Short mmCIF file of C-alpha atoms in Angstrom, two decimals:
data_model
loop_
_atom_site.label_atom_id
_atom_site.label_comp_id
_atom_site.label_asym_id
_atom_site.label_seq_id
_atom_site.Cartn_x
_atom_site.Cartn_y
_atom_site.Cartn_z
CA MET A 18 17.45 34.86 -61.92
CA LYS A 19 17.77 32.74 -58.57
CA CYS A 20 20.17 30.24 -60.36
CA GLN A 21 22.75 33.02 -61.25
CA SER A 22 22.89 34.77 -58.15
CA LYS A 23 23.30 31.94 -55.82
CA HIS A 24 26.74 31.69 -54.27
CA TYR A 25 28.09 28.10 -54.99
CA GLY A 26 29.90 26.44 -52.10
CA ALA A 27 32.06 23.67 -52.56
CA GLY A 28 29.74 20.84 -53.60
CA ARG A 29 29.29 17.25 -54.65
CA GLY A 30 29.62 18.77 -58.33
CA ASP A 31 32.62 20.39 -57.64
CA ILE A 32 34.65 17.61 -56.01
CA LEU A 33 33.11 15.29 -59.17
CA LEU A 34 34.44 18.03 -61.50
CA GLY A 35 37.91 17.87 -59.27
CA LEU A 36 38.48 14.35 -59.75
CA PHE A 37 37.63 14.51 -63.54
CA GLY A 38 40.09 17.03 -63.73
CA VAL A 39 43.01 14.90 -61.99
CA PHE A 40 41.78 11.92 -64.44
CA LEU A 41 42.48 14.30 -67.35
CA LEU A 42 45.83 15.30 -65.78
CA TYR A 43 47.14 11.77 -65.47
CA LEU A 44 45.99 10.82 -69.03
CA LEU A 45 48.17 13.92 -70.43
CA TYR A 46 51.11 12.73 -68.23
CA THR A 47 51.02 9.47 -69.42
CA SER A 48 50.56 10.27 -73.15
CA GLY A 49 54.02 12.40 -72.78
CA PHE A 50 52.26 15.81 -72.52
CA PHE A 51 54.41 17.96 -69.71
CA THR A 52 57.39 16.54 -71.63
CA ALA A 53 59.75 19.65 -72.65
CA ALA A 54 59.68 18.45 -76.16
CA ALA A 55 55.69 18.64 -76.34
CA TRP A 56 55.82 22.10 -74.40
CA GLN A 57 58.06 23.20 -77.46
CA ASP A 58 56.08 21.67 -80.01
CA PHE A 59 52.90 23.40 -78.59
CA ASN A 60 54.51 26.69 -78.56
CA ARG A 61 55.94 26.13 -82.29
CA ARG A 62 52.25 25.54 -83.28
CA PHE A 63 51.07 28.23 -81.37
CA TYR A 64 53.34 30.30 -83.22
CA GLN A 65 52.27 29.16 -86.70
CA ASN A 66 48.60 29.48 -85.60
CA PHE A 67 48.04 32.45 -84.11
CA VAL A 68 51.20 34.92 -84.23
CA LYS A 69 52.62 33.88 -87.83
CA ASP A 70 51.97 36.50 -90.45
CA ALA A 71 49.79 38.21 -87.80
CA ARG A 72 47.21 35.34 -87.94
CA TYR A 73 45.44 36.46 -84.78
CA MET A 74 43.74 39.49 -87.04
CA MET A 75 42.13 36.66 -88.49
CA LEU A 76 40.52 36.00 -85.06
CA VAL A 77 39.79 39.64 -84.59
CA ASP A 78 38.01 40.56 -87.31
CA GLY A 79 36.25 37.35 -87.30
CA LEU A 80 35.13 38.26 -83.60
CA LYS A 81 34.15 41.57 -85.00
CA SER A 82 31.68 40.28 -87.47
CA THR A 83 30.25 37.82 -85.05
CA ILE A 84 29.68 40.73 -82.27
CA PHE A 85 28.18 43.03 -85.26
CA MET A 86 25.74 40.46 -86.43
CA THR A 87 24.63 39.43 -82.79
CA ALA A 88 23.95 43.19 -82.33
CA GLY A 89 22.41 43.97 -85.23
CA ALA A 90 20.22 40.63 -85.14
CA THR A 91 19.74 41.47 -81.20
CA ILE A 92 18.25 44.73 -82.11
CA ILE A 93 15.70 43.65 -85.04
CA GLY A 94 14.63 40.52 -82.77
CA VAL A 95 13.79 42.92 -80.07
CA ILE A 96 11.96 45.17 -82.23
CA VAL A 97 10.25 42.51 -83.87
CA GLY A 98 9.67 40.77 -81.22
CA LEU A 99 7.99 43.36 -79.20
CA ILE A 100 5.61 44.10 -82.01
CA LEU A 101 4.55 40.64 -82.40
CA SER A 102 4.21 40.31 -78.57
CA VAL A 103 1.66 43.43 -78.10
CA ILE A 104 -0.16 42.63 -81.36
CA ARG A 105 -0.87 39.33 -79.89
CA VAL A 106 -1.52 40.57 -76.14
CA ALA A 107 -3.59 43.14 -77.53
CA TYR A 108 -6.11 40.72 -79.67
CA LYS A 109 -6.75 38.49 -77.10
CA GLY A 110 -7.16 41.91 -74.75
CA GLY A 111 -10.10 42.90 -77.59
CA VAL A 112 -8.50 45.15 -79.46
CA PRO A 113 -10.20 44.05 -83.15
CA ILE A 114 -6.97 43.09 -85.00
CA PRO A 115 -7.63 39.33 -86.27
CA VAL A 116 -5.62 39.49 -89.75
CA LEU A 117 -2.42 41.15 -87.73
CA ASN A 118 -2.89 38.48 -84.93
CA LYS A 119 -2.92 35.86 -87.55
CA PHE A 120 -0.04 37.09 -89.41
CA ALA A 121 1.75 37.11 -85.87
CA GLU A 122 0.78 33.51 -85.36
CA THR A 123 2.14 32.30 -88.49
CA TYR A 124 5.33 34.21 -88.16
CA ILE A 125 5.99 32.60 -84.84
CA THR A 126 4.89 29.28 -85.81
CA VAL A 127 6.83 29.39 -89.05
CA LEU A 128 9.90 30.63 -87.88
CA ARG A 129 10.15 28.48 -84.58
CA GLY A 130 9.29 25.59 -86.78
CA THR A 131 12.15 25.49 -89.07
CA PRO A 132 15.86 25.64 -88.40
CA ALA A 133 17.81 28.90 -88.23
CA MET A 134 20.04 27.11 -90.98
CA VAL A 135 17.58 26.42 -93.29
CA GLN A 136 15.95 30.09 -92.80
CA LEU A 137 19.82 31.50 -93.52
CA LEU A 138 20.03 29.50 -96.81
CA ILE A 139 16.89 30.60 -97.78
CA TRP A 140 17.57 34.50 -97.38
CA ASN A 141 20.58 33.93 -98.77
CA PHE A 142 20.43 32.05 -101.73
CA THR A 143 16.48 32.49 -102.51
CA ILE A 144 15.21 35.29 -101.45
CA PHE A 145 18.53 37.64 -102.01
CA ALA A 146 19.78 35.33 -104.76
CA SER A 147 20.18 38.30 -107.16
CA ALA A 148 21.13 41.15 -104.41
CA ARG A 149 24.87 39.75 -105.06
CA ASP A 150 26.18 43.76 -104.25
CA LEU A 151 24.67 43.68 -100.95
CA ASN A 152 26.82 42.77 -98.20
CA THR A 153 26.27 39.45 -96.58
CA GLN A 154 26.39 40.18 -93.37
CA TYR A 155 23.46 42.30 -93.65
CA ILE A 156 21.29 39.44 -95.14
CA ALA A 157 22.48 37.32 -91.68
CA ILE A 158 21.58 40.07 -89.32
CA LEU A 159 18.17 39.93 -91.33
CA ALA A 160 17.95 36.43 -91.34
CA PHE A 161 18.94 36.00 -87.51
CA GLY A 162 17.02 39.03 -86.30
CA LEU A 163 13.57 37.71 -87.87
CA ASN A 164 14.54 34.24 -86.75
CA SER A 165 14.92 35.82 -83.00
CA GLY A 166 12.44 38.05 -83.25
CA ALA A 167 9.89 35.11 -83.18
CA TYR A 168 11.16 33.53 -79.72
CA VAL A 169 11.65 37.17 -78.45
CA ALA A 170 7.91 37.53 -78.81
CA GLU A 171 7.06 34.52 -77.10
CA ILE A 172 9.13 35.64 -74.06
CA PHE A 173 7.54 39.07 -74.46
CA ARG A 174 3.98 37.79 -74.39
CA GLY A 175 4.66 35.62 -71.32
CA GLY A 176 6.20 38.59 -69.39
CA ILE A 177 3.23 40.65 -70.19
CA GLU A 178 0.69 37.80 -69.34
CA SER A 179 2.50 37.72 -65.92
CA ILE A 180 1.65 41.45 -65.26
CA ASP A 181 -1.52 41.34 -62.95
CA ALA A 182 -4.59 42.26 -65.25
CA GLY A 183 -5.35 44.64 -62.40
CA GLN A 184 -2.39 46.91 -63.40
CA MET A 185 -4.37 47.44 -66.93
CA GLU A 186 -7.45 47.78 -65.01
CA ALA A 187 -5.77 50.79 -62.58
CA ALA A 188 -4.21 52.18 -65.64
CA ARG A 189 -7.41 52.46 -67.93
CA SER A 190 -9.75 53.73 -64.84
CA LEU A 191 -7.48 56.95 -64.91
CA GLY A 192 -8.46 57.42 -68.57
CA LEU A 193 -5.24 56.29 -69.96
CA THR A 194 -5.49 54.98 -73.67
CA TYR A 195 -4.61 50.95 -74.33
CA GLY A 196 -1.68 51.81 -75.76
CA SER A 197 -0.42 54.28 -73.00
CA SER A 198 -1.23 51.75 -70.29
CA MET A 199 0.99 49.34 -72.30
CA LYS A 200 3.72 51.59 -72.85
CA HIS A 201 4.13 53.18 -69.15
CA VAL A 202 2.56 50.65 -67.02
CA ILE A 203 2.73 46.87 -68.48
CA LEU A 204 5.91 47.04 -70.59
CA PRO A 205 8.06 48.30 -68.20
CA GLN A 206 7.11 45.75 -65.90
CA ALA A 207 6.93 42.93 -68.30
CA LEU A 208 10.54 44.06 -69.41
CA ARG A 209 11.87 44.06 -65.98
CA ASN A 210 10.46 40.36 -65.59
CA VAL A 211 11.93 39.18 -69.05
CA VAL A 212 15.61 40.23 -68.71
CA PRO A 213 17.12 37.04 -67.51
CA MET A 214 15.26 35.47 -70.45
CA LEU A 215 15.90 37.70 -72.93
CA PHE A 216 19.43 37.94 -71.94
CA ASN A 217 19.71 33.84 -72.42
CA GLU A 218 17.91 34.36 -75.74
CA PHE A 219 21.12 36.71 -77.01
CA ILE A 220 23.47 34.57 -75.75
CA ALA A 221 22.18 31.59 -77.48
CA LEU A 222 22.13 33.96 -80.86
CA LEU A 223 25.80 34.92 -80.11
CA LYS A 224 26.51 31.53 -80.64
CA GLU A 225 23.87 30.72 -83.22
CA THR A 226 25.81 33.29 -85.37
CA SER A 227 28.36 30.65 -86.03
CA ILE A 228 26.30 29.21 -88.87
CA ALA A 229 26.99 32.20 -90.83
CA GLY A 230 30.11 30.40 -92.43
CA TYR A 231 27.83 28.69 -94.39
CA ILE A 232 26.99 31.90 -96.53
CA GLY A 233 30.71 32.80 -97.25
CA ILE A 234 30.71 35.05 -93.71
CA ASP A 235 34.18 34.83 -91.86
CA ASP A 236 32.64 35.12 -88.71
CA LEU A 237 34.74 34.10 -85.24
CA THR A 238 34.12 30.36 -86.19
CA ARG A 239 35.05 30.47 -89.77
CA ALA A 240 38.05 32.31 -88.92
CA GLY A 241 39.54 29.62 -86.79
CA GLN A 242 38.60 27.07 -90.04
CA ASN A 243 40.41 29.76 -91.94
CA ILE A 244 43.55 29.41 -89.79
CA GLN A 245 42.98 25.51 -90.00
CA ALA A 246 43.14 25.53 -93.76
CA LEU A 247 46.26 27.68 -93.71
CA THR A 248 48.09 25.32 -91.08
CA LEU A 249 46.52 22.35 -91.50
CA GLU A 250 46.23 22.27 -87.31
CA HIS A 251 42.93 20.84 -85.74
CA SER A 252 43.10 21.69 -82.51
CA GLN A 253 44.32 25.03 -81.45
CA PRO A 254 42.42 27.45 -83.35
CA LEU A 255 38.97 25.79 -82.74
CA VAL A 256 39.76 25.58 -79.06
CA MET A 257 40.70 29.20 -79.29
CA VAL A 258 37.76 29.94 -80.67
CA ALA A 259 36.11 28.26 -78.34
CA ILE A 260 37.45 30.06 -75.53
CA ILE A 261 37.01 33.13 -76.98
CA TYR A 262 32.74 32.58 -77.58
CA LEU A 263 33.01 31.51 -73.69
CA VAL A 264 34.83 34.63 -72.40
CA ILE A 265 32.11 36.74 -74.06
CA VAL A 266 29.53 34.61 -72.65
CA LEU A 267 30.73 35.06 -69.29
CA LEU A 268 31.07 38.98 -69.53
CA LEU A 269 27.57 39.17 -70.62
CA THR A 270 26.44 36.67 -67.87
CA ARG A 271 28.21 39.16 -65.60
CA PHE A 272 26.50 42.25 -67.28
CA VAL A 273 23.26 41.07 -66.85
CA ARG A 274 23.39 40.10 -63.16
CA LYS A 275 24.07 44.08 -62.88
CA LEU A 276 21.66 44.93 -64.82
CA GLU A 277 18.78 42.60 -63.06
CA GLU A 278 20.21 44.37 -59.66
CA TRP A 279 19.71 47.89 -61.04
CA LEU A 280 15.96 46.58 -62.63
CA SER A 281 15.09 45.36 -59.29
CA ARG A 282 15.94 48.84 -57.72
CA GLY A 283 13.02 49.70 -55.34
CA ARG A 284 11.90 46.30 -54.94
CA ARG A 285 11.64 44.34 -51.40
CA MET B 111 -34.25 64.52 -68.06
CA SER B 112 -33.00 63.48 -64.54
CA ASP B 113 -30.34 65.59 -62.34
CA TYR B 114 -28.25 62.52 -61.73
CA ILE B 115 -24.65 62.90 -62.55
CA ILE B 116 -24.81 58.94 -63.21
CA ASP B 117 -27.74 57.72 -64.25
CA VAL B 118 -28.16 53.93 -64.85
CA LYS B 119 -31.69 52.54 -66.89
CA ASP B 120 -32.09 48.82 -66.77
CA LEU B 121 -28.31 47.86 -66.87
CA HIS B 122 -27.91 44.03 -67.45
CA LYS B 123 -24.73 42.28 -67.58
CA THR B 124 -24.37 38.87 -68.59
CA PHE B 125 -20.97 36.55 -68.65
CA THR B 126 -20.44 33.68 -70.79
CA LEU B 127 -18.64 30.89 -69.05
CA GLN B 128 -16.07 28.99 -70.72
CA ASP B 129 -18.41 26.03 -71.08
CA GLY B 130 -20.64 28.25 -72.84
CA ARG B 131 -23.11 28.51 -70.29
CA GLU B 132 -24.49 32.28 -69.51
CA LEU B 133 -24.56 33.48 -66.30
CA ASN B 134 -26.76 36.64 -65.66
CA VAL B 135 -24.81 38.84 -63.15
CA LEU B 136 -26.85 41.83 -63.38
CA ASN B 137 -30.83 41.46 -64.15
CA GLY B 138 -31.97 44.96 -64.88
CA ILE B 139 -30.65 47.52 -62.68
CA SER B 140 -32.01 51.06 -63.09
CA THR B 141 -30.64 54.22 -60.15
CA GLY B 142 -28.81 57.23 -60.25
CA ILE B 143 -26.59 59.07 -57.93
CA HIS B 144 -26.74 62.76 -57.56
CA LYS B 145 -23.74 65.33 -57.22
CA GLY B 146 -22.29 65.18 -54.00
CA GLU B 147 -24.30 61.97 -53.01
CA LYS B 148 -22.61 58.78 -51.12
CA ILE B 149 -24.05 55.94 -51.83
CA ALA B 150 -23.14 52.79 -50.35
CA VAL B 151 -23.83 49.25 -52.13
CA ILE B 152 -24.14 46.27 -50.08
CA GLY B 153 -24.97 42.79 -50.48
CA PRO B 154 -24.05 39.03 -50.34
CA SER B 155 -21.02 37.80 -52.36
CA GLY B 156 -21.58 36.97 -55.96
CA SER B 157 -25.03 39.70 -55.71
CA GLY B 158 -23.36 41.46 -58.76
CA LYS B 159 -22.42 44.61 -56.75
CA SER B 160 -18.74 44.89 -57.79
CA THR B 161 -19.76 44.11 -61.46
CA PHE B 162 -22.39 46.77 -61.04
CA LEU B 163 -19.48 49.59 -60.05
CA ARG B 164 -17.15 48.01 -62.96
CA CYS B 165 -20.09 48.75 -65.51
CA LEU B 166 -20.43 52.58 -64.65
CA ASN B 167 -16.80 52.97 -65.99
CA ARG B 168 -16.96 50.05 -68.17
CA MET B 169 -14.21 47.79 -66.81
CA GLU B 170 -16.76 45.26 -67.63
CA GLU B 171 -18.88 46.16 -70.72
CA PRO B 172 -22.71 46.13 -69.99
CA THR B 173 -24.44 43.96 -72.04
CA SER B 174 -27.83 45.95 -72.41
CA GLY B 175 -29.02 49.25 -70.53
CA VAL B 176 -28.06 52.48 -71.27
CA ILE B 177 -25.68 54.60 -68.34
CA THR B 178 -25.70 58.39 -68.76
CA PHE B 179 -22.90 60.37 -67.21
CA LYS B 180 -23.52 64.03 -67.04
CA GLY B 181 -25.79 63.51 -70.01
CA GLU B 182 -23.76 61.56 -72.05
CA ASP B 183 -24.63 58.37 -72.96
CA ILE B 184 -21.50 56.26 -72.14
CA THR B 185 -22.64 53.07 -73.71
CA SER B 186 -23.18 54.52 -77.38
CA PRO B 187 -20.55 53.42 -79.61
CA LYS B 188 -19.84 56.92 -80.17
CA CYS B 189 -18.31 57.56 -76.63
CA ASP B 190 -14.83 58.18 -75.79
CA ILE B 191 -15.04 56.27 -72.89
CA ASN B 192 -11.18 57.21 -71.95
CA VAL B 193 -12.49 60.82 -71.72
CA VAL B 194 -15.57 59.70 -68.97
CA ARG B 195 -12.69 57.44 -67.40
CA ARG B 196 -10.75 60.87 -66.58
CA HIS B 197 -13.72 62.07 -64.54
CA MET B 198 -14.41 58.86 -62.88
CA GLY B 199 -11.57 57.79 -60.18
CA MET B 200 -11.67 54.24 -59.13
CA VAL B 201 -10.38 52.68 -56.21
CA PHE B 202 -9.70 49.11 -56.33
CA GLN B 203 -9.36 46.06 -53.45
CA HIS B 204 -6.02 45.30 -54.26
CA PHE B 205 -4.84 48.81 -54.69
CA TYR B 206 -2.88 48.13 -58.37
CA LEU B 207 -0.38 50.62 -57.28
CA PHE B 208 2.29 50.80 -60.15
CA PRO B 209 5.18 48.96 -58.75
CA HIS B 210 7.75 50.21 -61.39
CA LEU B 211 6.86 53.81 -60.31
CA THR B 212 7.68 56.26 -57.05
CA VAL B 213 4.34 57.16 -55.36
CA ARG B 214 4.91 60.53 -57.35
CA LYS B 215 4.77 59.25 -60.49
CA ASN B 216 2.16 57.04 -59.48
CA LEU B 217 0.12 60.28 -59.22
CA THR B 218 1.50 62.44 -61.64
CA LEU B 219 1.35 59.47 -64.87
CA ALA B 220 -2.05 60.18 -66.20
CA PRO B 221 -2.50 63.73 -65.66
CA VAL B 222 1.11 64.33 -67.38
CA ASP B 223 0.39 61.21 -69.96
CA LEU B 224 -3.11 63.04 -70.78
CA LYS B 225 -1.28 66.38 -71.38
CA LEU B 226 -3.83 67.73 -68.58
CA MET B 227 -1.07 69.13 -66.51
CA THR B 228 2.77 69.72 -66.91
CA GLN B 229 5.05 67.68 -64.82
CA GLU B 230 5.64 70.23 -62.26
CA GLU B 231 1.82 71.31 -61.92
CA ALA B 232 1.05 67.44 -61.49
CA ASP B 233 4.12 67.33 -58.58
CA THR B 234 2.99 70.09 -56.64
CA ARG B 235 -0.93 68.44 -56.96
CA ALA B 236 0.51 65.15 -56.09
CA LEU B 237 2.08 66.86 -52.89
CA GLU B 238 -1.11 68.32 -51.74
CA LEU B 239 -2.83 65.14 -52.32
CA LEU B 240 -0.41 62.99 -50.60
CA THR B 241 -0.44 65.72 -47.69
CA ARG B 242 -4.35 65.43 -47.58
CA VAL B 243 -3.76 61.43 -46.99
CA GLY B 244 -0.94 61.98 -44.45
CA LEU B 245 1.97 60.28 -46.67
CA ALA B 246 3.68 63.15 -48.02
CA ASP B 247 6.82 62.28 -46.72
CA LYS B 248 6.27 58.68 -48.85
CA ILE B 249 6.20 61.03 -52.15
CA ASP B 250 9.67 59.55 -53.36
CA GLU B 251 9.25 55.92 -52.08
CA TRP B 252 8.42 52.71 -53.75
CA PRO B 253 4.98 51.29 -53.53
CA ASP B 254 6.26 47.83 -52.36
CA ARG B 255 7.72 49.71 -49.24
CA LEU B 256 4.02 50.99 -47.95
CA SER B 257 1.98 49.19 -45.52
CA GLY B 258 -1.10 48.06 -47.21
CA GLY B 259 -3.29 50.91 -46.01
CA GLN B 260 -0.62 53.36 -47.13
CA LYS B 261 -1.14 51.75 -50.25
CA GLN B 262 -4.90 52.62 -50.48
CA ARG B 263 -4.37 55.76 -49.59
CA VAL B 264 -1.73 56.53 -52.19
CA ALA B 265 -4.31 54.75 -54.46
CA ILE B 266 -6.97 57.26 -53.97
CA ALA B 267 -5.11 60.09 -53.85
CA ARG B 268 -3.86 58.76 -57.62
CA ALA B 269 -7.58 58.55 -58.42
CA MET B 270 -7.93 62.11 -56.96
CA ALA B 271 -5.15 63.17 -58.85
CA MET B 272 -7.53 63.35 -62.17
CA ASN B 273 -9.83 66.03 -60.01
CA PRO B 274 -12.91 63.36 -60.71
CA ASP B 275 -16.28 63.95 -60.82
CA VAL B 276 -17.04 60.88 -59.12
CA LEU B 277 -15.07 58.20 -57.09
CA LEU B 278 -15.83 54.51 -57.24
CA PHE B 279 -14.54 52.51 -54.43
CA ASP B 280 -14.87 48.62 -55.15
CA GLU B 281 -14.34 47.35 -51.48
CA PRO B 282 -11.46 49.50 -50.87
CA THR B 283 -10.74 47.99 -47.62
CA SER B 284 -11.46 44.26 -47.98
CA ALA B 285 -7.92 43.38 -48.61
CA LEU B 286 -6.68 45.06 -45.62
CA ASP B 287 -5.34 43.91 -42.43
CA PRO B 288 -7.64 44.89 -39.72
CA GLU B 289 -5.71 47.59 -37.96
CA MET B 290 -4.99 49.34 -41.38
CA ILE B 291 -8.85 49.66 -42.22
CA GLY B 292 -9.28 52.93 -39.95
CA GLU B 293 -6.74 55.11 -41.77
CA VAL B 294 -8.18 54.26 -45.04
CA LEU B 295 -11.93 55.13 -44.05
CA ASP B 296 -10.77 58.47 -42.12
CA VAL B 297 -9.12 59.47 -45.40
CA MET B 298 -12.58 58.42 -47.16
CA LYS B 299 -14.62 60.22 -44.81
CA GLU B 300 -12.43 63.22 -45.13
CA LEU B 301 -13.41 63.00 -49.07
CA ALA B 302 -16.95 62.58 -47.81
CA ASP B 303 -17.39 65.57 -46.00
CA ASP B 304 -15.27 67.61 -48.88
CA GLY B 305 -18.74 66.87 -50.92
CA MET B 306 -17.05 64.26 -53.51
CA THR B 307 -19.75 61.98 -55.34
CA MET B 308 -18.64 58.50 -53.97
CA TYR B 309 -20.36 55.05 -55.03
CA LEU B 310 -18.96 52.42 -52.38
CA VAL B 311 -19.32 48.84 -52.67
CA THR B 312 -18.25 47.70 -48.93
CA HIS B 313 -18.50 45.31 -46.48
CA GLU B 314 -17.99 48.18 -43.73
CA MET B 315 -21.73 48.17 -42.72
CA GLY B 316 -20.64 50.79 -39.76
CA PHE B 317 -18.80 52.99 -42.28
CA ALA B 318 -21.70 52.78 -44.62
CA HIS B 319 -24.26 53.66 -42.18
CA GLN B 320 -22.10 56.77 -41.15
CA VAL B 321 -20.87 58.26 -44.15
CA ALA B 322 -23.70 57.12 -46.95
CA ASP B 323 -26.97 59.20 -47.63
CA ARG B 324 -28.38 56.21 -49.44
CA VAL B 325 -27.78 52.35 -49.45
CA LEU B 326 -28.43 50.11 -52.12
CA PHE B 327 -29.28 46.54 -51.08
CA ILE B 328 -27.90 44.28 -54.26
CA ASP B 329 -29.22 40.62 -54.38
CA LYS B 330 -29.22 38.33 -57.51
CA GLY B 331 -28.62 41.12 -59.78
CA ILE B 332 -31.28 43.54 -58.83
CA ILE B 333 -31.63 46.11 -56.24
CA SER B 334 -33.82 44.24 -53.93
CA GLU B 335 -33.90 47.39 -51.55
CA GLU B 336 -32.68 50.66 -51.16
CA GLY B 337 -33.19 53.84 -48.68
CA THR B 338 -31.48 55.91 -45.98
CA PRO B 339 -29.10 53.89 -43.78
CA ASP B 340 -31.63 54.36 -41.04
CA GLU B 341 -34.19 52.62 -43.52
CA VAL B 342 -32.15 49.98 -44.98
CA PHE B 343 -29.93 49.09 -41.79
CA ASP B 344 -32.28 49.63 -38.84
CA HIS B 345 -35.54 48.89 -40.44
CA PRO B 346 -34.96 46.66 -43.13
CA LYS B 347 -38.22 45.53 -45.06
CA GLN B 348 -37.15 42.82 -47.44
CA PRO B 349 -36.55 39.13 -45.98
CA ARG B 350 -33.31 38.62 -47.76
CA THR B 351 -31.94 41.73 -46.47
CA ILE B 352 -32.94 41.16 -42.98
CA GLU B 353 -31.35 37.79 -43.25
CA PHE B 354 -28.04 39.01 -44.75
CA LEU B 355 -27.79 41.91 -42.46
CA SER B 356 -28.34 39.46 -39.13
CA LYS B 357 -25.36 37.58 -40.73
CA VAL B 358 -22.99 40.45 -41.13
CA LEU B 359 -23.96 42.24 -38.01
CA ARG B 360 -23.93 39.23 -35.81
CA ARG B 361 -19.88 39.81 -34.96
#
């Protein structure tokens, strides 16, 4: 989107940020942060938290779990969202599927109207309460995926409705069926339009999986807490976790920019 | 049994507006078109001429009336309108090329998806048609890189790629800059000379006069006058026709 492809110069925001940074450094300096003793302490704690007993592996495994859940939920979310949005658009466009449409509407209302956290707990402790052999990660993927599907459905719907009605007419006038016209003409254009919004949804999803710890999954966030429990150290593990999330988000942002460029080929 | 390729009997179309009021756009149109015939449909804006055209391939659902295409009642629920539309090409005012597909793909999508041609056959046909409309060099171009006139010529070629029996033109030059109208009309003239059956809703009176075999003047949802271009343009009888022509021809 526009805001992402803009090249920032040194604006007023940067100057304020710089002043804030200087202020922080001053605070740290006055509290003795830059003394040799402080650095030794920092290094000792770093060793305790991440190096000793290969504790960094806890973060690596947690990250694997986070990425696994996000990827799985993304796939479910896109498929569910696509189906729901096509149902709603097709019904509005005159395809006689009132029951499916009502289902889609209700689904979207309920899953968007309740916290993802509550949904996750219900999936784990109510619906799959008796399925204790099932890997909890799969339950989380299902919960996050179905939840994300409701949001993706609305994103897709907006994307489909943003396509000029004439595109559908032109496709139908050639004898293409409603389904073929959707698949070959409307959806490819809609998808191109919604890539940035979809991507934001997946970034949100990546961050949202941080509540998976509540059903006992050792994801990245929970791994940080697990280290905390071992070392009784508060700041370093969680700050490290935050940095890892941020790096991934920034990498993904970079990727989507490339994707957008590729998608907009042929456009003026 | 008439020998019309499209036969329209007592066609009505009523739109229900958002506030519940009903708008009668077509109030009983009966007409037809012979194979190879070119019919120009003229009339003031809001007269229903575009709606009439859009009912022929059921882009709009007729409220009542019967439309027969090559002997088949296409308003019957049993009719597969998708099959009918393969034989009735449509050209729109705003072209509606598929912007995410190259010119080639715009022309080959439907024949290939409907399994009427292989991709190779469709490619050959696409090149042939693009050569005919003078755009063979644009075959791998994206629609957004074409001028308005070029887009409309591609749109005509796209409709022709299905080898239709009839072409429906819905104000094909109304969205074009004046200097691009000529190139599109030239292509249409060539199609007409090749014997294409054409319905043409237009404001280009000169072109209609030159190309049409018959002219329909539609006003308030009915055909209020029809005849040869000579009769309608040069010797109109109805006061509404005279008034309309005096307005559009005064330029």
